[in-house]
Amino acid sequence: MLYSTTSPADKRAAFRKDIASGRLLHFPGAFNPLSAKLIDDKGFDGVYISGAVIAADLGLPDIGLTTLTEVASRAQQISRMTDLPSLVDADTGFGEPMNVARTVQTLEDAGVAGLHIEDQVNPKRCGHLDGKAVVDTDTALKRIRAATDARRDPNLLIMARTDVRAIDGLDAAVDRAKRLVDAGADAIFPEAMATLEEFEAVRAAVDVPVLANMTEFGKSELFTATQLESVGINIVIHPVSLLRLAMGAAERGLDTLREEGSLQSEVAGMQTRARLYELLDYEAYNAFDTTLYNFTL
Ligand SMILES: C[C@](O)(C(=O)O)[C@H](CC(=O)O)C(=O)O
Ligand SMILES: [Mg+2]
């Protein structure tokens, strides 16, 4: 009932243990708190909180328009709904290194288990689009140092994302990844890798966990869990996938409603009221005070 009873500190400790296990962790992206409950219910390892999804949810493109306050508030709403650890997209850290420090403490207070900070310039853009630009190595390292110095819980995972691959090629990306790890990054997110071999090269170059971003319609092929595991990837995100699925279904439903004047033919594909209530744990609320809360289906 209500929120997760697992504390953020316990989630972070569990995440640290899991990510060091060598097993591939699956973190689908939750597009809202309810979908985080579904990810938990389906037995995944954690919940990803995507910047692209937060922006899209507000009807905005993913070009650095969202504020730290908006991201932290959504991260808190999602994180508290699940016992699973959450990993949030902190974009470029929302400003200069001092802002990065504040971002880390704010997201830590929101209850996330980890966050990633990227080396794109501001304004940033989706890592799978052309025309990106990155900051110089010194600035990228400063962001990561500021982030690791700012956390109060040593188990809060600070992941460094590098967008260098699409700009200066794989060797430069590998080099940047190594420098980010030397600066204190706990994990590496190599963005827009073209092949499995490229993931393998990053994996071989650093001795910290590596993330694979399996976003659809991007620069990376959608590798299977087995393929990613075979090259030693530690965590895979499907950041925007649930939003894309839900919006695909919503669009089809609206077309049906327009054409048929009713949603009768779509009902079979809908989540039922019973299933929704099960996810929301209605029964627990009923049991809380049976004189007041006694709704039945
Ligand atoms: C992972 C990502 O940063 C996100 O915000 O979810 C995006 C995903 C996307 O736009 O497909 C990214 O830049 O890869
Ligand atoms: Mg993003």
Coordinates of C-alpha atoms and ligand atoms in Angstrom, one line a residue:
M1 CA 0.0 0.0 0.0
L2 CA 1.1 3.6 -0.7
Y3 CA 4.9 3.7 -1.3
S4 CA 7.8 1.2 -1.2
T5 CA 8.9 0.2 2.3
T6 CA 12.4 -0.3 1.1
S7 CA 14.6 2.7 1.9
P8 CA 16.6 4.4 -0.8
A9 CA 19.8 3.4 1.1
D10 CA 18.8 -0.2 1.0
K11 CA 17.9 0.0 -2.7
R12 CA 21.3 1.6 -3.4
A13 CA 23.2 -1.1 -1.5
A14 CA 21.2 -3.8 -3.3
F15 CA 22.0 -2.1 -6.7
R16 CA 25.7 -2.0 -5.9
K17 CA 25.7 -5.7 -5.1
D18 CA 23.7 -6.6 -8.2
I19 CA 25.7 -4.6 -10.6
A20 CA 28.9 -6.2 -9.3
S21 CA 27.5 -9.7 -9.8
G22 CA 28.5 -10.0 -13.5
R23 CA 24.8 -10.8 -14.3
L24 CA 23.1 -8.6 -16.9
L25 CA 20.6 -6.3 -15.1
H26 CA 17.5 -5.2 -17.0
F27 CA 16.2 -1.7 -16.4
P28 CA 13.2 -0.9 -18.6
G29 CA 12.2 2.8 -18.6
A30 CA 9.1 3.7 -16.5
F31 CA 7.1 6.4 -18.1
N32 CA 5.2 7.1 -14.9
P33 CA 4.9 5.7 -11.4
L34 CA 2.3 3.1 -12.3
S35 CA 4.5 1.6 -15.0
A36 CA 7.3 1.4 -12.4
K37 CA 4.9 -0.9 -10.4
L38 CA 4.4 -3.0 -13.5
I39 CA 8.2 -3.3 -14.1
D40 CA 8.6 -4.4 -10.5
D41 CA 5.7 -6.9 -10.8
K42 CA 7.2 -8.4 -13.9
G43 CA 10.4 -9.2 -12.1
F44 CA 12.9 -6.8 -13.6
D45 CA 16.0 -5.7 -11.8
G46 CA 15.4 -2.0 -11.7
V47 CA 13.7 1.0 -13.3
Y48 CA 15.2 3.5 -15.6
I49 CA 14.0 7.1 -15.5
S50 CA 14.6 8.6 -19.0
G51 CA 15.1 12.3 -19.7
A52 CA 13.6 11.9 -23.1
V53 CA 10.5 10.4 -21.5
I54 CA 10.1 13.1 -18.9
A55 CA 10.4 15.7 -21.7
A56 CA 8.0 13.9 -24.0
D57 CA 5.5 13.4 -21.2
L58 CA 5.5 17.2 -20.8
G59 CA 5.0 17.5 -24.6
L60 CA 8.6 18.8 -25.1
P61 CA 11.5 17.6 -27.2
D62 CA 14.6 16.2 -25.4
I63 CA 16.8 19.3 -25.9
G64 CA 17.6 20.3 -22.3
L65 CA 14.4 22.2 -21.6
T66 CA 13.4 20.3 -18.5
T67 CA 14.7 21.6 -15.2
L68 CA 16.3 19.8 -12.3
T69 CA 13.1 20.4 -10.2
E70 CA 11.0 18.7 -12.8
V71 CA 13.3 15.8 -13.2
A72 CA 13.8 15.3 -9.4
S73 CA 10.1 15.5 -8.8
R74 CA 9.3 12.8 -11.4
A75 CA 12.3 10.7 -10.2
Q76 CA 10.9 10.8 -6.7
Q77 CA 7.4 9.9 -7.8
I78 CA 8.7 6.9 -9.7
S79 CA 11.3 5.7 -7.3
R80 CA 9.1 5.6 -4.2
M81 CA 6.6 3.4 -6.0
T82 CA 8.9 0.5 -6.3
D83 CA 11.3 -1.6 -4.2
L84 CA 13.6 -1.8 -7.2
P85 CA 16.6 0.5 -7.6
S86 CA 16.1 3.4 -10.0
L87 CA 18.6 4.9 -12.4
V88 CA 17.9 8.5 -13.5
D89 CA 19.0 10.4 -16.5
A90 CA 20.6 13.6 -15.2
D91 CA 21.5 14.9 -18.7
T92 CA 24.5 17.2 -18.6
G93 CA 24.0 17.8 -14.8
F94 CA 21.9 21.0 -15.4
G95 CA 24.8 23.5 -15.5
E96 CA 28.3 24.1 -14.4
P97 CA 30.2 21.7 -12.0
M98 CA 28.6 23.4 -9.0
N99 CA 25.2 22.8 -10.4
V100 CA 26.2 19.2 -11.0
A101 CA 26.9 18.9 -7.3
R102 CA 23.5 20.3 -6.5
T103 CA 21.9 18.0 -9.0
V104 CA 23.4 15.0 -7.4
Q105 CA 22.3 15.9 -3.9
T106 CA 18.8 16.7 -5.1
L107 CA 18.4 13.4 -7.0
E108 CA 19.9 11.6 -4.0
D109 CA 17.1 13.2 -1.8
A110 CA 14.6 12.1 -4.4
G111 CA 15.5 8.5 -3.6
V112 CA 17.2 7.3 -6.7
A113 CA 19.9 4.5 -6.6
G114 CA 22.0 6.0 -9.4
L115 CA 22.2 8.7 -12.0
H116 CA 24.1 9.4 -15.2
I117 CA 25.8 12.6 -16.3
E118 CA 26.8 13.0 -19.9
D119 CA 29.5 15.0 -21.7
Q120 CA 27.4 16.8 -24.3
V121 CA 27.3 20.6 -24.5
N122 CA 24.3 22.5 -23.4
P123 CA 21.8 22.5 -25.0
K124 CA 22.0 18.7 -25.4
R125 CA 20.0 16.5 -27.7
C126 CA 19.1 12.8 -27.9
G127 CA 22.3 10.8 -28.1
H128 CA 21.1 9.0 -31.2
L129 CA 20.6 12.1 -33.3
D130 CA 23.2 13.6 -35.6
G131 CA 24.8 17.0 -35.0
K132 CA 25.8 16.5 -31.3
A133 CA 28.7 18.3 -29.7
V134 CA 30.6 17.3 -26.6
V135 CA 32.6 19.4 -24.0
D136 CA 36.4 19.0 -23.7
T137 CA 37.8 16.3 -21.5
D138 CA 38.7 18.6 -18.7
T139 CA 35.1 19.9 -18.4
A140 CA 33.7 16.3 -18.6
L141 CA 36.0 15.2 -15.8
K142 CA 35.1 18.2 -13.7
R143 CA 31.4 17.2 -13.9
I144 CA 32.2 13.7 -12.7
R145 CA 34.5 14.8 -9.9
A146 CA 31.8 17.3 -8.7
A147 CA 29.2 14.6 -8.8
T148 CA 31.2 12.0 -6.8
D149 CA 32.3 14.6 -4.2
A150 CA 28.7 15.8 -3.7
R151 CA 27.0 12.5 -2.9
R152 CA 26.4 11.8 0.8
D153 CA 25.6 8.1 0.4
P154 CA 28.7 6.4 -1.0
N155 CA 26.4 3.8 -2.6
L156 CA 24.7 6.3 -4.9
L157 CA 26.0 5.1 -8.2
I158 CA 27.5 7.9 -10.4
M159 CA 27.6 6.8 -14.0
A160 CA 29.4 8.8 -16.7
R161 CA 27.9 8.8 -20.1
T162 CA 30.0 9.7 -23.1
D163 CA 28.6 10.8 -26.4
V164 CA 32.0 11.0 -28.1
R165 CA 31.5 7.9 -30.3
A166 CA 29.2 9.6 -32.7
I167 CA 31.5 12.6 -33.0
D168 CA 35.2 11.5 -32.9
G169 CA 34.8 7.7 -33.3
L170 CA 35.3 4.7 -31.1
D171 CA 39.0 5.2 -30.1
A172 CA 38.2 8.7 -28.8
A173 CA 35.2 7.3 -26.9
V174 CA 37.2 4.6 -25.3
D175 CA 39.8 7.1 -24.3
R176 CA 37.2 9.4 -22.8
A177 CA 35.6 6.5 -20.9
K178 CA 39.0 5.6 -19.3
R179 CA 39.5 9.2 -18.2
L180 CA 36.0 9.3 -16.8
V181 CA 36.7 6.2 -14.7
D182 CA 40.0 7.6 -13.5
A183 CA 38.0 10.7 -12.4
G184 CA 35.8 8.5 -10.2
A185 CA 32.9 7.3 -12.4
D186 CA 31.4 4.1 -10.9
A187 CA 30.1 3.0 -14.3
I188 CA 30.2 3.9 -18.0
F189 CA 27.4 4.5 -20.5
P190 CA 28.9 4.6 -24.0
E191 CA 26.2 6.3 -26.0
A192 CA 25.3 5.4 -29.6
M193 CA 27.6 2.3 -30.1
A194 CA 27.2 1.0 -33.6
T195 CA 28.0 -2.7 -33.1
L196 CA 28.4 -5.3 -30.5
E197 CA 32.2 -5.2 -31.0
E198 CA 32.2 -1.5 -30.0
F199 CA 30.5 -2.4 -26.7
E200 CA 33.2 -5.1 -26.3
A201 CA 36.0 -2.6 -26.9
V202 CA 34.6 -0.3 -24.1
R203 CA 34.1 -3.3 -21.9
A204 CA 37.7 -4.3 -22.3
A205 CA 39.0 -0.8 -21.7
V206 CA 37.4 -0.1 -18.3
D207 CA 37.1 -2.1 -15.1
V208 CA 33.7 -0.7 -14.0
P209 CA 30.2 -1.8 -15.0
V210 CA 29.1 -0.8 -18.6
L211 CA 25.6 0.1 -19.7
A212 CA 24.0 -0.6 -23.1
N213 CA 21.2 1.7 -24.3
M214 CA 18.7 -0.3 -26.5
T215 CA 16.6 2.6 -27.6
E216 CA 14.5 1.9 -30.7
F217 CA 15.0 3.9 -33.9
G218 CA 18.5 4.9 -32.9
K219 CA 22.1 4.2 -34.0
S220 CA 22.5 0.8 -32.1
E221 CA 21.0 -2.5 -33.3
L222 CA 18.6 -3.9 -30.8
F223 CA 20.8 -6.6 -29.3
T224 CA 19.4 -9.4 -27.3
A225 CA 20.1 -9.9 -23.6
T226 CA 22.2 -13.0 -24.6
Q227 CA 24.3 -10.9 -27.0
L228 CA 24.9 -8.2 -24.5
E229 CA 25.8 -10.7 -21.8
S230 CA 28.3 -12.4 -24.2
V231 CA 30.3 -9.1 -24.4
G232 CA 30.2 -8.5 -20.7
I233 CA 27.5 -5.7 -20.5
N234 CA 26.3 -5.2 -16.9
I235 CA 23.1 -3.2 -17.4
V236 CA 20.7 -2.7 -20.3
I237 CA 18.1 0.0 -20.5
H238 CA 15.1 0.2 -22.8
P239 CA 14.5 3.9 -22.0
V240 CA 11.6 5.0 -24.1
S241 CA 10.1 1.6 -25.1
L242 CA 7.1 1.5 -22.7
L243 CA 6.1 5.0 -23.7
R244 CA 6.4 4.1 -27.4
L245 CA 4.3 0.9 -26.8
A246 CA 1.7 2.8 -24.8
M247 CA 1.5 5.7 -27.3
G248 CA 1.3 3.3 -30.2
A249 CA -1.7 1.6 -28.5
A250 CA -3.2 5.0 -27.7
E251 CA -2.9 6.2 -31.2
R252 CA -4.5 3.0 -32.6
G253 CA -7.3 3.3 -30.1
L254 CA -8.1 6.9 -31.0
D255 CA -8.2 5.9 -34.7
T256 CA -10.6 3.2 -33.9
L257 CA -12.8 5.5 -31.8
R258 CA -12.9 7.9 -34.7
E259 CA -13.7 5.2 -37.3
E260 CA -16.1 3.0 -35.3
G261 CA -17.6 5.5 -32.9
S262 CA -16.9 3.2 -30.0
L263 CA -13.9 1.4 -28.4
Q264 CA -15.7 -1.9 -28.1
S265 CA -13.3 -3.6 -30.5
E266 CA -10.3 -2.4 -28.5
V267 CA -11.5 -3.7 -25.1
A268 CA -9.8 -7.1 -25.5
G269 CA -6.4 -5.4 -25.8
M270 CA -6.9 -3.2 -22.8
Q271 CA -5.6 -3.7 -19.3
T272 CA -8.6 -4.8 -17.4
R273 CA -10.0 -2.9 -14.4
A274 CA -9.2 -6.0 -12.3
R275 CA -5.6 -6.0 -13.4
L276 CA -5.2 -2.3 -12.8
Y277 CA -6.7 -2.7 -9.3
E278 CA -4.4 -5.6 -8.6
L279 CA -1.4 -3.4 -9.6
L280 CA -2.6 -0.6 -7.4
D281 CA -3.2 -3.1 -4.5
Y282 CA -6.7 -1.9 -3.9
E283 CA -7.3 -4.8 -1.6
A284 CA -4.7 -3.5 0.9
Y285 CA -6.5 -0.1 1.0
N286 CA -9.8 -1.9 1.6
A287 CA -8.3 -3.8 4.5
F288 CA -6.9 -0.6 6.0
D289 CA -10.3 0.4 7.3
T290 CA -13.1 -1.9 6.2
T291 CA -15.8 0.5 7.4
L292 CA -14.6 3.2 5.0
Y293 CA -12.8 1.5 2.2
N294 CA -15.0 -1.4 1.0
F295 CA -15.1 -1.0 -2.8
T296 CA -15.8 -4.2 -4.7
L297 CA -15.6 -4.9 -8.4
Ligands
LIG1 C1 18.7 7.3 -23.0 C2 18.2 8.7 -23.3 O1 19.1 9.7 -22.9 C3 16.9 9.0 -22.5 O2 16.7 10.2 -22.2 O3 16.1 8.1 -22.3 C4 17.9 8.9 -24.8 C5 16.9 7.9 -25.4 C6 16.3 8.3 -26.7 O4 16.1 9.5 -27.0 O5 16.0 7.4 -27.5 C7 19.2 9.0 -25.6 O6 19.8 10.1 -25.7 O7 19.7 7.9 -26.0
MG2 MG 18.5 11.4 -22.1

